[in-house]
Amino acid sequence: MIIASQVTLKPDSVLGLATGSTPIGTYDELVELYARGKLDFSEIKTVNLDEYKGLDRENEQSYFYFMKKHLFERVNIPLASVHIPDGTAAEDERECARYEQIIHDLGGIDLQLLGIGHNGHIGFNEPEDVYERKTHCVELSERTIEANKRFFASEEAVPRYAYTMGIGTIMQAKKILLLASGEEKAPIMKQALLGPITPKVPASVLQLHPDVTIVGDEAALSLL
Ligand code: GLP
């Protein structure tokens, strides 16, 4: 497994992590390997792609809570080594600059895990006219709110804004691992990987990255 090899070969790796339903199985496998004594996360550092604006860490819909539940509290990673944008930050610009600085100070991301949204978003980089390079605050698209409302009590409860690493932040990762599952992701996987490179399909920029591995089930990759 790619992440396990990264952790074994470079025990102080900086891992870029993702949320959503797709990587849950990946985290379960890492936890399983850890439980069997095959992996050690004590020197690993992590940076997550994104966080909802307005949700604090204890909020069950926050990405910090998700990461704690699915990975952080199940392996021996010190909480001081995990980084996620602060959804409760008072000033957007300051929080985004702080987050970029953290990634810079860690020496950049060794391996970035990515899922893909139905509209081709990576992290929360939504379809736009231009690529946003760095960590920024983004207004979520209706498509994303619609897709993510399943995790909230109602559509109204879904935050309208989020902090996300920029396309430049993601593209600077040394290696990228893109995960996709389910037939509903098949059309966007085709567009992203075989279509034109455009900020209207944010994941299409991955065609320009020198080291991307795509892991998907048959349904998600059926149109490739
Ligand atoms: C969210 C996250 C993305 C993720 C996407 C897809 O919007 N911000 O990082 O890739 O959902 O989620 P899922 O894997 O549940 O389809």
Short mmCIF file of C-alpha atoms and ligand atoms in Angstrom, two decimals:
data_model
loop_
_atom_site.label_atom_id
_atom_site.label_comp_id
_atom_site.label_asym_id
_atom_site.label_seq_id
_atom_site.Cartn_x
_atom_site.Cartn_y
_atom_site.Cartn_z
CA MET A 1 0.00 0.00 0.00
CA ILE A 2 1.34 3.37 -1.05
CA ILE A 3 0.83 5.33 2.19
CA ALA A 4 2.14 2.47 4.33
CA SER A 5 5.29 2.28 2.20
CA GLN A 6 5.76 6.03 2.54
CA VAL A 7 5.48 5.81 6.34
CA THR A 8 7.87 2.86 6.47
CA LEU A 9 10.49 4.26 4.09
CA LYS A 10 10.39 7.79 5.50
CA PRO A 11 9.12 7.64 9.11
CA ASP A 12 9.09 11.45 9.44
CA SER A 13 7.07 12.01 6.26
CA VAL A 14 4.66 14.89 5.85
CA LEU A 15 1.36 13.34 4.76
CA GLY A 16 -1.33 15.47 3.14
CA LEU A 17 -4.68 13.99 4.16
CA ALA A 18 -8.20 14.13 2.77
CA THR A 19 -11.72 13.66 4.09
CA GLY A 20 -14.93 12.44 2.45
CA SER A 21 -16.25 8.90 2.36
CA THR A 22 -13.68 7.63 -0.16
CA PRO A 23 -10.55 7.59 2.06
CA ILE A 24 -12.27 5.98 5.08
CA GLY A 25 -11.25 2.47 3.95
CA THR A 26 -7.70 3.69 3.45
CA TYR A 27 -7.57 5.00 7.01
CA ASP A 28 -9.03 1.73 8.31
CA GLU A 29 -6.24 -0.18 6.58
CA LEU A 30 -3.58 2.09 8.08
CA VAL A 31 -5.12 1.61 11.53
CA GLU A 32 -5.14 -2.15 11.01
CA LEU A 33 -1.45 -2.17 10.04
CA TYR A 34 -0.66 -0.02 13.06
CA ALA A 35 -2.60 -2.38 15.36
CA ARG A 36 -0.60 -5.30 13.99
CA GLY A 37 2.63 -3.46 14.83
CA LYS A 38 3.56 -2.90 11.19
CA LEU A 39 3.44 0.91 11.17
CA ASP A 40 4.70 3.65 13.46
CA PHE A 41 3.26 7.18 13.16
CA SER A 42 5.23 8.72 16.03
CA GLU A 43 7.35 10.93 13.75
CA ILE A 44 4.75 11.51 11.02
CA LYS A 45 3.38 15.00 10.44
CA THR A 46 0.05 15.59 8.71
CA VAL A 47 -1.61 18.49 6.95
CA ASN A 48 -5.23 18.23 5.87
CA LEU A 49 -6.55 19.68 2.67
CA ASP A 50 -9.42 21.66 4.05
CA GLU A 51 -11.90 22.57 6.80
CA TYR A 52 -15.35 24.09 6.96
CA LYS A 53 -15.41 27.71 8.03
CA GLY A 54 -17.40 28.22 11.20
CA LEU A 55 -17.05 24.72 12.65
CA ASP A 56 -14.86 24.17 15.68
CA ARG A 57 -12.82 21.03 16.29
CA GLU A 58 -15.40 19.44 18.57
CA ASN A 59 -18.16 19.80 16.00
CA GLU A 60 -18.95 16.32 14.68
CA GLN A 61 -19.18 17.62 11.11
CA SER A 62 -15.79 19.30 11.23
CA TYR A 63 -12.96 17.70 9.29
CA PHE A 64 -10.82 17.76 12.42
CA TYR A 65 -13.42 15.58 14.16
CA PHE A 66 -13.55 13.28 11.11
CA MET A 67 -9.77 12.85 11.11
CA LYS A 68 -9.66 12.24 14.84
CA LYS A 69 -12.35 9.59 14.59
CA HIS A 70 -11.00 7.78 11.52
CA LEU A 71 -7.26 8.06 12.07
CA PHE A 72 -5.64 10.30 14.66
CA GLU A 73 -7.05 8.73 17.82
CA ARG A 74 -6.52 5.22 16.46
CA VAL A 75 -2.78 5.44 15.77
CA ASN A 76 0.22 6.82 17.67
CA ILE A 77 0.41 10.18 15.95
CA PRO A 78 0.95 13.03 18.44
CA LEU A 79 -1.87 15.60 18.13
CA ALA A 80 0.81 18.30 18.02
CA SER A 81 1.91 16.84 14.67
CA VAL A 82 -1.47 17.14 12.95
CA HIS A 83 -2.54 20.29 11.14
CA ILE A 84 -5.92 21.33 9.79
CA PRO A 85 -7.08 24.86 8.99
CA ASP A 86 -8.86 26.42 11.98
CA GLY A 87 -12.53 26.76 11.04
CA THR A 88 -13.05 29.29 13.84
CA ALA A 89 -10.27 31.66 12.79
CA ALA A 90 -11.25 35.33 13.05
CA GLU A 91 -9.48 36.51 9.91
CA ASP A 92 -9.45 34.54 6.67
CA GLU A 93 -6.28 35.98 5.24
CA ARG A 94 -4.29 35.51 8.39
CA GLU A 95 -5.47 31.90 8.81
CA CYS A 96 -4.66 31.02 5.19
CA ALA A 97 -1.19 32.57 5.45
CA ARG A 98 -0.60 30.75 8.75
CA TYR A 99 -1.54 27.44 7.14
CA GLU A 100 0.70 27.96 4.10
CA GLN A 101 3.54 28.81 6.47
CA ILE A 102 3.04 25.56 8.41
CA ILE A 103 3.31 23.52 5.20
CA HIS A 104 6.37 25.51 4.17
CA ASP A 105 8.04 25.08 7.58
CA LEU A 106 7.43 21.33 7.44
CA GLY A 107 9.39 21.26 4.19
CA GLY A 108 6.41 20.61 1.94
CA ILE A 109 4.18 17.57 1.50
CA ASP A 110 5.74 14.20 0.70
CA LEU A 111 2.53 12.41 -0.22
CA GLN A 112 -0.86 14.05 -0.75
CA LEU A 113 -3.99 11.95 -0.61
CA LEU A 114 -6.92 13.28 -2.68
CA GLY A 115 -10.53 12.42 -3.29
CA ILE A 116 -12.53 14.07 -6.05
CA GLY A 117 -15.83 15.93 -5.93
CA HIS A 118 -18.57 15.33 -8.51
CA ASN A 119 -17.71 18.67 -10.08
CA GLY A 120 -13.99 17.84 -10.16
CA HIS A 121 -13.05 19.70 -6.99
CA ILE A 122 -9.94 18.67 -5.09
CA GLY A 123 -9.80 19.75 -1.48
CA PHE A 124 -12.43 22.46 -1.74
CA ASN A 125 -11.01 24.00 -4.91
CA GLU A 126 -14.26 24.49 -6.76
CA PRO A 127 -14.60 25.04 -10.54
CA GLU A 128 -13.47 28.63 -11.24
CA ASP A 129 -12.16 30.77 -14.08
CA VAL A 130 -8.62 30.73 -12.69
CA TYR A 131 -6.66 28.44 -10.39
CA GLU A 132 -6.21 29.70 -6.83
CA ARG A 133 -2.61 28.92 -5.96
CA LYS A 134 -2.46 29.06 -2.20
CA THR A 135 -4.60 28.25 0.81
CA HIS A 136 -7.72 30.41 0.60
CA CYS A 137 -11.29 30.79 1.77
CA VAL A 138 -13.77 29.50 -0.77
CA GLU A 139 -17.52 29.77 -1.24
CA LEU A 140 -18.83 26.25 -1.71
CA SER A 141 -20.78 25.51 -4.88
CA GLU A 142 -24.39 24.36 -4.81
CA ARG A 143 -23.22 20.99 -6.18
CA THR A 144 -20.84 20.52 -3.26
CA ILE A 145 -23.40 21.62 -0.66
CA GLU A 146 -25.86 19.18 -2.22
CA ALA A 147 -23.32 16.32 -2.14
CA ASN A 148 -22.14 17.00 1.41
CA LYS A 149 -25.53 17.63 3.02
CA ARG A 150 -25.79 13.91 3.77
CA PHE A 151 -23.41 14.46 6.68
CA PHE A 152 -25.52 17.28 8.18
CA ALA A 153 -28.96 17.48 9.79
CA SER A 154 -30.23 19.58 6.85
CA GLU A 155 -28.98 21.37 3.76
CA GLU A 156 -29.21 24.68 5.64
CA ALA A 157 -26.75 23.34 8.22
CA VAL A 158 -23.96 22.87 5.63
CA PRO A 159 -21.42 25.69 5.98
CA ARG A 160 -21.28 27.95 2.90
CA TYR A 161 -17.54 28.64 3.15
CA ALA A 162 -14.41 26.60 3.74
CA TYR A 163 -10.65 26.96 3.94
CA THR A 164 -8.73 24.87 1.46
CA MET A 165 -5.19 24.37 0.28
CA GLY A 166 -4.78 25.96 -3.13
CA ILE A 167 -4.05 24.19 -6.38
CA GLY A 168 -0.43 25.34 -6.12
CA THR A 169 -0.16 23.98 -2.58
CA ILE A 170 -1.43 20.59 -3.75
CA MET A 171 0.66 20.53 -6.92
CA GLN A 172 3.84 21.12 -4.92
CA ALA A 173 3.39 17.80 -3.10
CA LYS A 174 6.14 15.39 -4.14
CA LYS A 175 3.68 12.57 -4.76
CA ILE A 176 -0.10 12.52 -5.14
CA LEU A 177 -2.48 9.64 -4.58
CA LEU A 178 -5.94 10.20 -6.08
CA LEU A 179 -8.73 7.93 -4.85
CA ALA A 180 -12.10 7.48 -6.51
CA SER A 181 -14.93 5.09 -5.90
CA GLY A 182 -18.39 4.51 -7.29
CA GLU A 183 -19.90 4.92 -10.76
CA GLU A 184 -21.13 8.43 -9.96
CA LYS A 185 -17.46 9.51 -10.12
CA ALA A 186 -16.83 7.88 -13.53
CA PRO A 187 -17.79 10.90 -15.73
CA ILE A 188 -15.70 13.36 -13.73
CA MET A 189 -12.71 10.99 -13.61
CA LYS A 190 -12.86 10.82 -17.41
CA GLN A 191 -13.14 14.59 -17.75
CA ALA A 192 -10.37 15.24 -15.22
CA LEU A 193 -7.85 12.77 -16.57
CA LEU A 194 -8.58 12.73 -20.30
CA GLY A 195 -10.22 16.11 -20.90
CA PRO A 196 -8.66 19.55 -21.28
CA ILE A 197 -6.69 21.02 -18.37
CA THR A 198 -8.92 23.78 -17.06
CA PRO A 199 -9.79 25.42 -13.72
CA LYS A 200 -13.42 24.58 -14.59
CA VAL A 201 -12.44 20.98 -13.76
CA PRO A 202 -9.94 21.58 -10.94
CA ALA A 203 -8.64 17.98 -10.80
CA SER A 204 -7.58 18.20 -14.47
CA VAL A 205 -4.47 20.07 -13.30
CA LEU A 206 -3.19 16.75 -11.96
CA GLN A 207 -2.33 15.83 -15.55
CA LEU A 208 0.61 18.20 -15.13
CA HIS A 209 1.95 16.60 -11.94
CA PRO A 210 4.94 14.28 -12.46
CA ASP A 211 4.00 11.67 -9.85
CA VAL A 212 0.29 10.89 -9.52
CA THR A 213 -1.07 7.45 -8.69
CA ILE A 214 -4.75 6.80 -9.28
CA VAL A 215 -6.50 4.16 -7.24
CA GLY A 216 -10.14 3.49 -7.94
CA ASP A 217 -12.72 0.77 -8.07
CA GLU A 218 -13.86 -0.57 -11.42
CA ALA A 219 -17.00 1.60 -11.47
CA ALA A 220 -15.15 4.90 -10.94
CA LEU A 221 -12.57 4.05 -13.61
CA SER A 222 -15.04 2.47 -16.05
CA LEU A 223 -14.94 5.35 -18.57
CA LEU A 224 -11.15 5.59 -18.69
C1 GLP B 1 -15.45 16.87 0.14
C2 GLP B 1 -13.97 17.11 0.42
C3 GLP B 1 -13.08 16.59 -0.70
C4 GLP B 1 -13.53 15.20 -1.11
C5 GLP B 1 -14.95 15.25 -1.63
C6 GLP B 1 -15.47 13.93 -2.14
O1 GLP B 1 -16.05 17.92 -0.53
N1 GLP B 1 -13.65 18.48 0.67
O2 GLP B 1 -11.73 16.60 -0.27
O3 GLP B 1 -12.67 14.69 -2.09
O4 GLP B 1 -15.76 15.69 -0.54
O5 GLP B 1 -16.04 13.19 -1.11
P1 GLP B 1 -16.49 11.69 -1.18
O6 GLP B 1 -15.25 10.87 -1.10
O7 GLP B 1 -17.36 11.50 0.01
O8 GLP B 1 -17.20 11.52 -2.47
#
